[in-house]
Structure formats: C-alpha cells, structure tokens
C-alpha cells in the first residue's frame, strides 16, 4: 500500500504537474466548447437551460478523452511499465492508482469548474445540484472504462482515435441517466433512481476494471 | 539454491520460429553471455525469462517454482527501454523506482551511486535533457540499488563510453563473485578478469 502510494501515486502526480500545459488543455477545451453553445444556438435562457446537462456532460466526456491517451502511453514507450510489472506490486493496484490520478487531474478540475459552466447555461440551483452529483459519481466511471480501452490499445502506434471510437458508444448509458437526472431535477422531480443506477455502474466498474486493465497491460508486453 | 531453469522454450514471432527446444539454466555465481545476430530472439528470450511475456511452449522455473512475484523481487531487469520518465530528474526516477520495488534507500546512498556513475551535478535535470549515455547510466544505477539474486540485462552497454562499459563489467563481476547470476546480451565481447563466461549462441534462422 505504502509502496503504491510512494512509488506510483506520487510519481504520477508529480509527472502530471510537471506538464502543466497538458493539464490545462482539456480544461480550456471544455470551457471553450461550452462557451460555443450560447453563440451557436442563441443566448435564449430557455433553450440553453434545456440543453445544458447534455452540453456539459458531452464536453466533459470529450475533454476526459483528450487526456486519456497519456494514461499509459508514456510509461509504455519509455519502459516504465515493464519496470512496474516486474516490481512485485499488484498490477491491478497500480492500475487503480493510475486511474485515480487520472480522475484527480482531469475530472476534479472539471467538477470545480462546473459552477461557472452552470451559470453560462442558465442552470437553476436544483439542476446544478443534480449535475454535480452525477459528475461526482459518473466521472470515475469514465476514467475506469477509459483506462481499459487505453490499456488495450497502448501498444498500437496511433491508438487515440480508436480509443475515442471504442469508448463513446460505451458512455451512452451514463449520458442517458446523467442528463435524465438533471432534467428530473429541473422539473422538481426525484432523481434518486438515475443516481442509483450511475452509482451501480461505477461500483461495478470499480470492482472489475482494475483486473481488466492489468490483464490488458500484461498482454501489451507480448 | 536459487536456480533459474528454462526448459524446452520455443518462441514464434510473425510466423517465424525464433528458437525452439531451448533449455538453459542459470545458477548463482554464473555469468551467461547471450549472443546472436540481430533478430535472433535474444530480447524475446530475456523477456520470457523475466516473466514479461510467455513462451509459446516450455516453462521457466525459479527454485523449482513457476516464476512469480517472489522471483521478481530478487530480479533486476533492464531492457532496451531505459524505464526512465523523461520529465523527471535522475534522482526522482530512482527514488520512485526504489519505492515501487520496496527498496528503502537514503538520499546519501542515491548520491553515492550517482557519484560512482559520474552523474553528480546532473541529478536534478530532467532525464530528457541528458545524453543517451548518461540516461543509460541512470538506468544502470539500479544495479547498485537493489539487492538481488539475478540480473537480466538486455544490451546494457548501448551508448556507454569505454569507462562506462568497464564500470558495468566490474559491477557484474563483483555481483557474480558474491553469488549473483547474470544473463546479458551484448554484441561486444565481455572482458571479465579470470571469470568463466558461459556463452549461449542463438543462431537466428533466415
């Protein structure tokens, strides 16, 4: 546990903060995409409010995918992954730690930024509350599932577009329930069921993804 | 004693048999020099021995058990890729590597090792700014840091200058004398002072 923290988590975090540009790019991307919508569809508050949950969620998914490639690629290319596999640490633990770091550096800033986005799009307070709950529960799922696809394609030369193509359809259920939760909140309805389903999906991914990722990483070494 | 035994290994790459029915054993105090032309399967063999990839047939055992975490804790493997993150400095790379491999190491020890490798003054610079030979030296610092029983070294002398080569050969010699086992690929002849070097030739088929 300690070795995982000191050797993997701290390392990934210091690497991430060493490349500040790459850290900020997905965030700027998200901000700009969300800003484009009022320009594109007109600034009418009603339309913006109606499309706001979808816009924010889609932008979050896309910007999350931007940083996804980095998750294992550099480590694979420079041989760090080999050394990690041979370190005697459980590979699933390493995978989980890397996924957690990815979530911390790419999704947590988005969640912190979300009040600003909600204001841009005229979200009401109940809508915003629902949005932040779905983001908190749903974005770990994006990181976990995304990491499986990234690990599978890590040995390919140009895998990034393929990862996006593989992943976007997989995220449809999450998108449906997340936006539906926010819409229910807009109509003052209970959105408990949607949140429960998102949590269930995240729990399932949390329990199984580390093993899938570690298997994919082992296969990448062949 | 801790002996690494490979029996009846075969490996295919791109529908081509690299080697088959290959058996070898590596016991403490033994230095094996694996030779062969480019593409003969040296790296593939070493990766199989380290447990990074699986042979198509055959088994690798250590202490009569299939290789596992226990084996990897006693192993230092250095591949073609140095295993250094370009954005981190030498000292950071080595500190994190030690933490991953459950090695308790003090800053003083790290600096001593870097001094042996003539890397003092370069320890805070991101590794990507070092020369190829200096990067290789940082990677090879692991030979000093981890107490182990077996080293698997894939072309460790690439990009090293003559002093560096002599340094690593001397380090290998000390290690073997202390009961370590080394398997190394290199296109240069090994010049060990009065130490038997077993040579395994991989022929490589066209």
Tab-separated table of C-alpha atoms in Angstrom:
chain	number	residue	atom	x	y	z
A	1	UNK	CA	0.000	0.000	0.000
A	2	UNK	CA	2.727	2.341	1.069
A	3	UNK	CA	4.821	1.372	-1.925
A	4	UNK	CA	1.869	2.036	-4.200
A	5	UNK	CA	1.412	5.465	-2.682
A	6	UNK	CA	5.065	6.496	-2.608
A	7	UNK	CA	6.121	4.849	-5.842
A	8	UNK	CA	3.177	5.119	-8.186
A	9	UNK	CA	0.682	7.702	-6.984
A	10	UNK	CA	3.199	10.372	-6.033
A	11	UNK	CA	5.158	9.756	-9.197
A	12	UNK	CA	2.135	10.103	-11.477
A	13	UNK	CA	1.041	13.214	-9.675
A	14	UNK	CA	4.433	14.895	-9.915
A	15	UNK	CA	4.649	13.940	-13.583
A	16	UNK	CA	1.206	15.417	-14.214
A	17	UNK	CA	2.083	18.687	-12.541
A	18	UNK	CA	5.381	18.807	-14.400
A	19	UNK	CA	3.399	19.070	-17.639
A	20	UNK	CA	1.114	21.921	-16.716
A	21	UNK	CA	0.199	22.677	-20.306
A	22	UNK	CA	-1.205	19.227	-20.848
A	23	UNK	CA	-3.035	19.535	-17.571
A	24	UNK	CA	-4.765	22.772	-18.596
A	25	UNK	CA	-5.549	21.951	-22.224
A	26	UNK	CA	-8.535	19.630	-21.603
A	27	UNK	CA	-9.935	22.168	-19.176
A	28	UNK	CA	-9.650	25.016	-21.676
A	29	UNK	CA	-11.181	22.740	-24.300
A	30	UNK	CA	-14.177	22.115	-22.059
A	31	UNK	CA	-14.585	25.790	-21.297
A	32	UNK	CA	-14.444	26.785	-24.954
A	33	UNK	CA	-16.840	24.052	-26.103
A	34	UNK	CA	-19.387	25.098	-23.509
A	35	UNK	CA	-18.922	28.773	-24.457
A	36	UNK	CA	-19.580	27.959	-28.103
A	37	UNK	CA	-23.109	26.774	-27.415
A	38	UNK	CA	-24.670	30.103	-26.414
A	39	UNK	CA	-23.046	31.555	-29.531
A	40	UNK	CA	-24.249	28.714	-31.720
A	41	UNK	CA	-27.817	28.261	-30.551
A	42	UNK	CA	-28.510	31.793	-29.398
A	43	UNK	CA	-28.500	33.170	-25.864
A	44	UNK	CA	-32.168	32.418	-25.055
A	45	UNK	CA	-32.199	31.167	-21.443
A	46	UNK	CA	-34.869	28.527	-22.074
A	47	UNK	CA	-33.057	26.691	-24.849
A	48	UNK	CA	-29.755	26.920	-23.003
A	49	UNK	CA	-31.273	25.536	-19.847
A	50	UNK	CA	-32.845	22.656	-21.787
A	51	UNK	CA	-29.611	21.610	-23.460
A	52	UNK	CA	-27.299	22.410	-20.537
A	53	UNK	CA	-26.971	18.930	-18.944
A	54	UNK	CA	-26.200	17.300	-22.285
A	55	UNK	CA	-23.727	20.006	-23.268
A	56	UNK	CA	-21.780	19.856	-20.041
A	57	UNK	CA	-21.719	16.084	-19.933
A	58	UNK	CA	-20.673	15.650	-23.564
A	59	UNK	CA	-17.987	18.297	-23.180
A	60	UNK	CA	-16.763	16.574	-20.012
A	61	UNK	CA	-16.585	13.202	-21.768
A	62	UNK	CA	-14.713	14.647	-24.745
A	63	UNK	CA	-12.220	16.567	-22.644
A	64	UNK	CA	-11.707	13.498	-20.471
A	65	UNK	CA	-10.873	11.506	-23.576
A	66	UNK	CA	-8.225	14.072	-24.538
A	67	UNK	CA	-6.097	13.201	-21.541
A	68	UNK	CA	-6.893	9.501	-21.655
A	69	UNK	CA	-4.130	8.629	-24.114
A	70	UNK	CA	-1.483	9.808	-21.647
A	71	UNK	CA	-2.631	7.338	-19.014
A	72	UNK	CA	-0.301	4.508	-20.032
A	73	UNK	CA	1.302	5.608	-23.309
A	74	UNK	CA	4.386	7.389	-21.965
A	75	UNK	CA	5.027	4.673	-19.418
A	76	UNK	CA	4.717	2.061	-22.120
A	77	UNK	CA	7.034	3.870	-24.506
A	78	UNK	CA	9.818	4.636	-22.060
A	79	UNK	CA	9.791	1.223	-20.393
A	80	UNK	CA	8.446	2.333	-17.017
A	81	UNK	CA	5.572	-0.082	-17.476
A	82	UNK	CA	7.969	-3.029	-17.768
A	83	UNK	CA	9.651	-1.998	-14.554
A	84	UNK	CA	6.271	-1.595	-12.845
A	85	UNK	CA	5.134	-5.049	-13.950
A	86	UNK	CA	8.352	-6.509	-12.573
A	87	UNK	CA	8.188	-4.534	-9.330
A	88	UNK	CA	6.212	-7.197	-7.481
A	89	UNK	CA	3.410	-4.729	-6.789
A	90	UNK	CA	-0.066	-5.974	-7.727
A	91	UNK	CA	-0.695	-4.685	-11.225
A	92	UNK	CA	-4.381	-4.125	-10.525
A	93	UNK	CA	-3.401	-1.851	-7.643
A	94	UNK	CA	-1.066	0.067	-9.926
A	95	UNK	CA	-3.872	0.364	-12.461
A	96	UNK	CA	-6.309	1.640	-9.852
A	97	UNK	CA	-3.799	4.192	-8.612
A	98	UNK	CA	-3.187	5.438	-12.144
A	99	UNK	CA	-6.917	5.689	-12.825
A	100	UNK	CA	-7.395	7.619	-9.606
A	101	UNK	CA	-4.620	10.029	-10.569
A	102	UNK	CA	-6.231	10.488	-13.970
A	103	UNK	CA	-9.544	11.280	-12.328
A	104	UNK	CA	-7.873	13.737	-9.965
A	105	UNK	CA	-6.096	15.665	-12.681
A	106	UNK	CA	-8.693	15.583	-15.438
A	107	UNK	CA	-12.130	15.355	-13.870
A	108	UNK	CA	-11.806	17.004	-10.484
A	109	UNK	CA	-10.897	20.357	-12.104
A	110	UNK	CA	-13.973	19.997	-14.325
A	111	UNK	CA	-16.170	19.469	-11.286
A	112	UNK	CA	-14.607	22.519	-9.679
A	113	UNK	CA	-15.263	24.493	-12.835
A	114	UNK	CA	-18.859	23.331	-13.160
A	115	UNK	CA	-20.490	26.219	-11.225
A	116	UNK	CA	-19.159	28.591	-13.872
A	117	UNK	CA	-20.449	26.363	-16.655
A	118	UNK	CA	-23.833	26.084	-14.954
A	119	UNK	CA	-24.042	29.867	-14.857
A	120	UNK	CA	-23.148	30.152	-18.545
A	121	UNK	CA	-26.069	27.909	-19.387
A	122	UNK	CA	-28.682	29.346	-17.023
A	123	UNK	CA	-28.984	26.251	-14.879
A	124	UNK	CA	-31.239	26.511	-11.856
A	125	UNK	CA	-29.931	25.572	-8.434
A	126	UNK	CA	-31.663	22.137	-8.248
A	127	UNK	CA	-30.314	21.349	-11.718
A	128	UNK	CA	-26.844	22.306	-10.655
A	129	UNK	CA	-27.076	20.128	-7.566
A	130	UNK	CA	-28.115	17.166	-9.688
A	131	UNK	CA	-25.333	17.929	-12.164
A	132	UNK	CA	-22.643	17.943	-9.521
A	133	UNK	CA	-23.919	14.679	-8.007
A	134	UNK	CA	-23.940	12.944	-11.388
A	135	UNK	CA	-20.497	14.348	-12.215
A	136	UNK	CA	-19.053	13.166	-8.912
A	137	UNK	CA	-20.475	9.678	-9.306
A	138	UNK	CA	-20.223	9.324	-13.065
A	139	UNK	CA	-16.782	10.673	-13.967
A	140	UNK	CA	-14.908	7.891	-12.085
A	141	UNK	CA	-16.739	5.513	-14.421
A	142	UNK	CA	-15.325	7.423	-17.410
A	143	UNK	CA	-11.806	7.092	-16.034
A	144	UNK	CA	-12.183	3.403	-15.218
A	145	UNK	CA	-13.718	2.306	-18.507
A	146	UNK	CA	-11.482	4.649	-20.462
A	147	UNK	CA	-8.428	3.101	-18.844
A	148	UNK	CA	-9.427	-0.374	-20.062
A	149	UNK	CA	-9.609	0.828	-23.656
A	150	UNK	CA	-6.381	2.796	-23.307
A	151	UNK	CA	-4.582	-0.213	-21.865
A	152	UNK	CA	-5.844	-2.396	-24.700
A	153	UNK	CA	-4.582	-0.008	-27.353
A	154	UNK	CA	-1.362	1.054	-25.641
A	155	UNK	CA	0.888	-0.938	-27.936
A	156	UNK	CA	-0.721	0.444	-31.093
A	157	UNK	CA	1.032	3.335	-32.742
A	158	UNK	CA	-1.913	5.590	-33.301
A	159	UNK	CA	-4.470	4.431	-30.814
A	160	UNK	CA	-6.023	7.681	-29.656
A	161	UNK	CA	-8.756	7.998	-32.251
A	162	UNK	CA	-9.523	4.315	-31.920
A	163	UNK	CA	-9.914	4.741	-28.173
A	164	UNK	CA	-12.445	7.508	-28.725
A	165	UNK	CA	-14.374	5.442	-31.251
A	166	UNK	CA	-14.442	2.477	-28.901
A	167	UNK	CA	-15.418	4.468	-25.868
A	168	UNK	CA	-18.002	6.998	-26.971
A	169	UNK	CA	-20.750	4.406	-27.583
A	170	UNK	CA	-19.956	2.752	-24.256
A	171	UNK	CA	-20.633	6.003	-22.442
A	172	UNK	CA	-24.170	6.333	-23.852
A	173	UNK	CA	-25.931	4.727	-20.827
A	174	UNK	CA	-24.094	7.020	-18.453
A	175	UNK	CA	-25.022	10.026	-20.586
A	176	UNK	CA	-28.688	8.999	-20.657
A	177	UNK	CA	-29.004	8.600	-16.909
A	178	UNK	CA	-26.917	11.629	-16.051
A	179	UNK	CA	-28.838	14.015	-18.265
A	180	UNK	CA	-32.128	12.483	-17.246
A	181	UNK	CA	-31.249	13.079	-13.587
A	182	UNK	CA	-30.605	16.753	-14.272
A	183	UNK	CA	-33.817	17.063	-16.289
A	184	UNK	CA	-35.802	15.489	-13.458
A	185	UNK	CA	-34.242	17.997	-11.106
A	186	UNK	CA	-35.325	20.811	-13.430
A	187	UNK	CA	-38.921	19.583	-13.144
A	188	UNK	CA	-38.638	19.299	-9.370
A	189	UNK	CA	-38.904	15.505	-9.565
A	190	UNK	CA	-36.876	12.973	-7.625
A	191	UNK	CA	-33.749	11.855	-9.438
A	192	UNK	CA	-32.771	9.144	-6.966
A	193	UNK	CA	-33.216	6.207	-9.368
A	194	UNK	CA	-30.915	7.666	-12.012
A	195	UNK	CA	-28.267	8.432	-9.415
A	196	UNK	CA	-28.608	4.906	-8.043
A	197	UNK	CA	-28.055	3.399	-11.485
A	198	UNK	CA	-24.997	5.596	-12.107
A	199	UNK	CA	-23.583	4.577	-8.720
A	200	UNK	CA	-24.224	0.924	-9.511
A	201	UNK	CA	-22.371	1.227	-12.828
A	202	UNK	CA	-19.450	2.975	-11.136
A	203	UNK	CA	-19.277	0.354	-8.379
A	204	UNK	CA	-19.295	-2.457	-10.910
A	205	UNK	CA	-16.514	-0.756	-12.894
A	206	UNK	CA	-14.545	-0.083	-9.716
A	207	UNK	CA	-14.680	-3.754	-8.815
A	208	UNK	CA	-13.835	-5.188	-12.212
A	209	UNK	CA	-11.900	-2.583	-14.214
A	210	UNK	CA	-8.585	-2.849	-12.283
A	211	UNK	CA	-8.328	-6.511	-13.215
A	212	UNK	CA	-9.281	-5.899	-16.831
A	213	UNK	CA	-6.709	-3.100	-17.044
A	214	UNK	CA	-3.955	-5.200	-15.503
A	215	UNK	CA	-4.688	-8.047	-17.894
A	216	UNK	CA	-4.636	-5.690	-20.861
A	217	UNK	CA	-1.329	-4.221	-19.721
A	218	UNK	CA	0.197	-7.669	-19.390
A	219	UNK	CA	-0.945	-8.553	-22.889
A	220	UNK	CA	0.587	-5.334	-24.202
A	221	UNK	CA	4.013	-6.655	-23.230
A	222	UNK	CA	3.887	-9.588	-25.626
B	1	UNK	CA	19.947	-22.812	-4.314
B	2	UNK	CA	18.064	-20.304	-6.336
B	3	UNK	CA	18.406	-21.504	-9.856
B	4	UNK	CA	16.614	-20.214	-12.903
B	5	UNK	CA	15.802	-23.060	-15.255
B	6	UNK	CA	14.220	-22.750	-18.660
B	7	UNK	CA	13.267	-25.930	-20.415
B	8	UNK	CA	12.108	-26.622	-23.940
B	9	UNK	CA	11.312	-23.000	-24.694
B	10	UNK	CA	10.071	-22.001	-28.073
B	11	UNK	CA	9.056	-18.624	-29.346
B	12	UNK	CA	7.379	-17.594	-32.570
B	13	UNK	CA	7.223	-14.078	-33.901
B	14	UNK	CA	5.397	-13.169	-37.098
B	15	UNK	CA	5.032	-16.832	-38.146
B	16	UNK	CA	8.749	-17.321	-37.788
B	17	UNK	CA	10.308	-19.645	-35.252
B	18	UNK	CA	12.892	-17.663	-33.326
B	19	UNK	CA	14.061	-20.597	-31.239
B	20	UNK	CA	12.665	-23.922	-30.200
B	21	UNK	CA	13.513	-26.620	-27.660
B	22	UNK	CA	15.823	-24.163	-25.980
B	23	UNK	CA	16.875	-25.133	-22.479
B	24	UNK	CA	19.200	-23.276	-20.199
B	25	UNK	CA	19.893	-22.902	-16.547
B	26	UNK	CA	21.372	-20.051	-14.631
B	27	UNK	CA	22.740	-20.751	-11.196
B	28	UNK	CA	24.296	-18.461	-8.593
B	29	UNK	CA	27.784	-17.328	-9.433
B	30	UNK	CA	27.255	-17.792	-13.133
B	31	UNK	CA	27.599	-15.259	-15.890
B	32	UNK	CA	25.917	-16.070	-19.170
B	33	UNK	CA	26.577	-14.107	-22.313
B	34	UNK	CA	23.753	-14.498	-24.794
B	35	UNK	CA	24.879	-13.865	-28.342
B	36	UNK	CA	23.370	-13.948	-31.749
B	37	UNK	CA	22.755	-11.820	-34.815
B	38	UNK	CA	20.058	-9.145	-34.918
B	39	UNK	CA	16.609	-10.647	-34.859
B	40	UNK	CA	17.769	-13.956	-33.414
B	41	UNK	CA	15.405	-13.654	-30.467
B	42	UNK	CA	17.737	-12.522	-27.703
B	43	UNK	CA	15.373	-9.897	-26.381
B	44	UNK	CA	12.403	-12.240	-26.684
B	45	UNK	CA	14.257	-14.859	-24.669
B	46	UNK	CA	15.200	-12.388	-21.960
B	47	UNK	CA	11.648	-11.093	-21.714
B	48	UNK	CA	10.416	-14.656	-21.318
B	49	UNK	CA	12.999	-15.328	-18.619
B	50	UNK	CA	11.975	-12.186	-16.762
B	51	UNK	CA	8.334	-13.177	-16.938
B	52	UNK	CA	7.269	-10.239	-19.072
B	53	UNK	CA	5.983	-12.450	-21.847
B	54	UNK	CA	5.020	-16.079	-22.157
B	55	UNK	CA	6.831	-18.649	-24.281
B	56	UNK	CA	4.779	-20.485	-26.894
B	57	UNK	CA	5.825	-23.763	-25.335
B	58	UNK	CA	8.074	-24.660	-22.434
B	59	UNK	CA	8.419	-23.479	-18.871
B	60	UNK	CA	10.617	-21.204	-16.821
B	61	UNK	CA	11.096	-22.049	-13.169
B	62	UNK	CA	12.977	-20.469	-10.325
B	63	UNK	CA	13.669	-22.582	-7.247
B	64	UNK	CA	11.538	-25.274	-8.895
B	65	UNK	CA	8.530	-22.988	-8.872
B	66	UNK	CA	6.957	-21.114	-11.729
B	67	UNK	CA	8.226	-17.541	-11.743
B	68	UNK	CA	6.146	-15.259	-9.572
B	69	UNK	CA	6.334	-12.046	-7.591
B	70	UNK	CA	8.871	-13.598	-5.264
B	71	UNK	CA	11.223	-14.106	-8.210
B	72	UNK	CA	10.662	-10.616	-9.493
B	73	UNK	CA	11.606	-9.186	-6.116
B	74	UNK	CA	15.008	-10.795	-6.494
B	75	UNK	CA	15.412	-9.661	-10.089
B	76	UNK	CA	16.778	-6.622	-11.814
B	77	UNK	CA	15.685	-6.468	-15.434
B	78	UNK	CA	16.984	-3.821	-17.788
B	79	UNK	CA	15.516	-3.791	-21.249
B	80	UNK	CA	16.085	-1.797	-24.404
B	81	UNK	CA	13.899	0.884	-22.953
B	82	UNK	CA	15.559	2.529	-20.008
B	83	UNK	CA	12.407	2.760	-17.926
B	84	UNK	CA	13.025	6.406	-17.086
B	85	UNK	CA	10.351	9.062	-17.294
B	86	UNK	CA	11.703	11.827	-19.473
B	87	UNK	CA	10.068	14.575	-17.439
B	88	UNK	CA	11.509	13.511	-14.097
B	89	UNK	CA	15.050	14.031	-12.905
B	90	UNK	CA	17.509	11.215	-12.309
B	91	UNK	CA	17.066	11.358	-8.572
B	92	UNK	CA	13.257	11.362	-8.827
B	93	UNK	CA	13.266	8.479	-11.279
B	94	UNK	CA	15.441	6.404	-8.987
B	95	UNK	CA	13.579	7.336	-5.800
B	96	UNK	CA	10.230	6.349	-7.280
B	97	UNK	CA	11.700	3.188	-8.750
B	98	UNK	CA	13.064	2.212	-5.329
B	99	UNK	CA	9.690	2.866	-3.722
B	100	UNK	CA	7.975	0.679	-6.319
B	101	UNK	CA	10.437	-2.121	-5.715
B	102	UNK	CA	10.173	-1.968	-1.916
B	103	UNK	CA	13.740	-0.735	-1.538
B	104	UNK	CA	14.471	1.509	1.399
B	105	UNK	CA	17.115	3.884	0.236
B	106	UNK	CA	18.513	7.029	1.751
B	107	UNK	CA	19.369	10.127	-0.187
B	108	UNK	CA	23.035	9.581	0.720
B	109	UNK	CA	23.061	6.131	-0.880
B	110	UNK	CA	21.466	7.525	-4.016
B	111	UNK	CA	24.091	10.228	-4.274
B	112	UNK	CA	26.871	7.726	-3.674
B	113	UNK	CA	25.597	5.582	-6.528
B	114	UNK	CA	25.262	8.599	-8.794
B	115	UNK	CA	28.811	9.538	-7.913
B	116	UNK	CA	30.083	6.099	-8.897
B	117	UNK	CA	28.367	6.583	-12.236
B	118	UNK	CA	29.786	10.122	-12.608
B	119	UNK	CA	26.343	11.658	-12.670
B	120	UNK	CA	26.865	14.130	-9.846
B	121	UNK	CA	25.661	17.583	-10.832
B	122	UNK	CA	23.132	16.131	-13.258
B	123	UNK	CA	20.769	14.626	-10.715
B	124	UNK	CA	18.215	17.459	-10.748
B	125	UNK	CA	17.989	17.839	-14.523
B	126	UNK	CA	15.034	16.209	-16.316
B	127	UNK	CA	16.256	12.974	-17.824
B	128	UNK	CA	15.238	14.005	-21.353
B	129	UNK	CA	17.944	16.662	-21.324
B	130	UNK	CA	20.687	14.132	-20.565
B	131	UNK	CA	22.684	12.448	-23.309
B	132	UNK	CA	21.876	8.875	-24.320
B	133	UNK	CA	24.871	7.547	-22.441
B	134	UNK	CA	24.012	9.495	-19.310
B	135	UNK	CA	20.438	8.213	-19.451
B	136	UNK	CA	21.759	4.682	-19.721
B	137	UNK	CA	23.931	5.324	-16.677
B	138	UNK	CA	20.888	6.476	-14.692
B	139	UNK	CA	19.066	3.289	-15.694
B	140	UNK	CA	22.057	1.171	-14.712
B	141	UNK	CA	22.165	2.777	-11.259
B	142	UNK	CA	19.551	0.144	-10.376
B	143	UNK	CA	22.308	-2.458	-10.324
B	144	UNK	CA	23.714	-0.720	-7.260
B	145	UNK	CA	20.427	-0.009	-5.546
B	146	UNK	CA	18.516	-3.277	-5.451
B	147	UNK	CA	19.840	-6.252	-3.554
B	148	UNK	CA	19.021	-9.133	-5.822
B	149	UNK	CA	19.939	-12.629	-6.913
B	150	UNK	CA	19.651	-12.340	-10.641
B	151	UNK	CA	20.190	-9.708	-13.279
B	152	UNK	CA	18.749	-9.867	-16.754
B	153	UNK	CA	20.432	-7.205	-18.859
B	154	UNK	CA	19.479	-6.553	-22.442
B	155	UNK	CA	22.254	-4.680	-24.250
B	156	UNK	CA	23.370	-2.769	-21.154
B	157	UNK	CA	26.377	-1.281	-22.926
B	158	UNK	CA	24.461	0.578	-25.615
B	159	UNK	CA	25.512	4.229	-25.765
B	160	UNK	CA	28.008	3.831	-22.924
B	161	UNK	CA	31.575	5.088	-23.293
B	162	UNK	CA	34.543	2.795	-22.606
B	163	UNK	CA	34.740	3.900	-18.970
B	164	UNK	CA	31.079	3.140	-18.551
B	165	UNK	CA	31.427	-0.302	-20.097
B	166	UNK	CA	34.360	-1.092	-17.812
B	167	UNK	CA	32.388	0.150	-14.811
B	168	UNK	CA	29.380	-2.042	-15.547
B	169	UNK	CA	31.544	-5.067	-16.294
B	170	UNK	CA	33.331	-4.587	-12.996
B	171	UNK	CA	29.993	-4.294	-11.226
B	172	UNK	CA	28.796	-7.532	-12.874
B	173	UNK	CA	31.991	-9.237	-11.799
B	174	UNK	CA	31.571	-8.202	-8.152
B	175	UNK	CA	27.958	-9.301	-8.227
B	176	UNK	CA	28.778	-12.719	-9.669
B	177	UNK	CA	31.545	-13.206	-7.111
B	178	UNK	CA	29.031	-12.519	-4.361
B	179	UNK	CA	26.855	-15.309	-5.683
B	180	UNK	CA	24.672	-13.432	-8.136
B	181	UNK	CA	23.639	-14.732	-11.516
B	182	UNK	CA	23.785	-12.582	-14.632
B	183	UNK	CA	22.471	-13.134	-18.112
B	184	UNK	CA	23.463	-10.437	-20.534
B	185	UNK	CA	23.180	-9.793	-24.241
B	186	UNK	CA	25.840	-7.754	-25.900
B	187	UNK	CA	27.488	-7.525	-29.270
B	188	UNK	CA	30.749	-6.631	-27.623
B	189	UNK	CA	32.911	-9.371	-26.180
B	190	UNK	CA	32.847	-9.392	-22.397
B	191	UNK	CA	36.262	-8.934	-20.884
B	192	UNK	CA	35.995	-10.356	-17.406
B	193	UNK	CA	39.193	-10.911	-15.497
B	194	UNK	CA	39.627	-14.614	-14.719
B	195	UNK	CA	35.967	-15.357	-14.582
B	196	UNK	CA	34.323	-18.053	-16.634
B	197	UNK	CA	31.699	-16.711	-19.006
B	198	UNK	CA	29.260	-19.213	-20.444
B	199	UNK	CA	28.224	-18.307	-23.936
B	200	UNK	CA	24.880	-19.198	-25.458
B	201	UNK	CA	24.581	-18.642	-29.186
B	202	UNK	CA	21.217	-18.057	-30.747
B	203	UNK	CA	21.598	-18.822	-34.393
B	204	UNK	CA	18.721	-16.961	-35.873
B	205	UNK	CA	17.113	-18.513	-38.901
B	206	UNK	CA	16.507	-16.789	-42.155
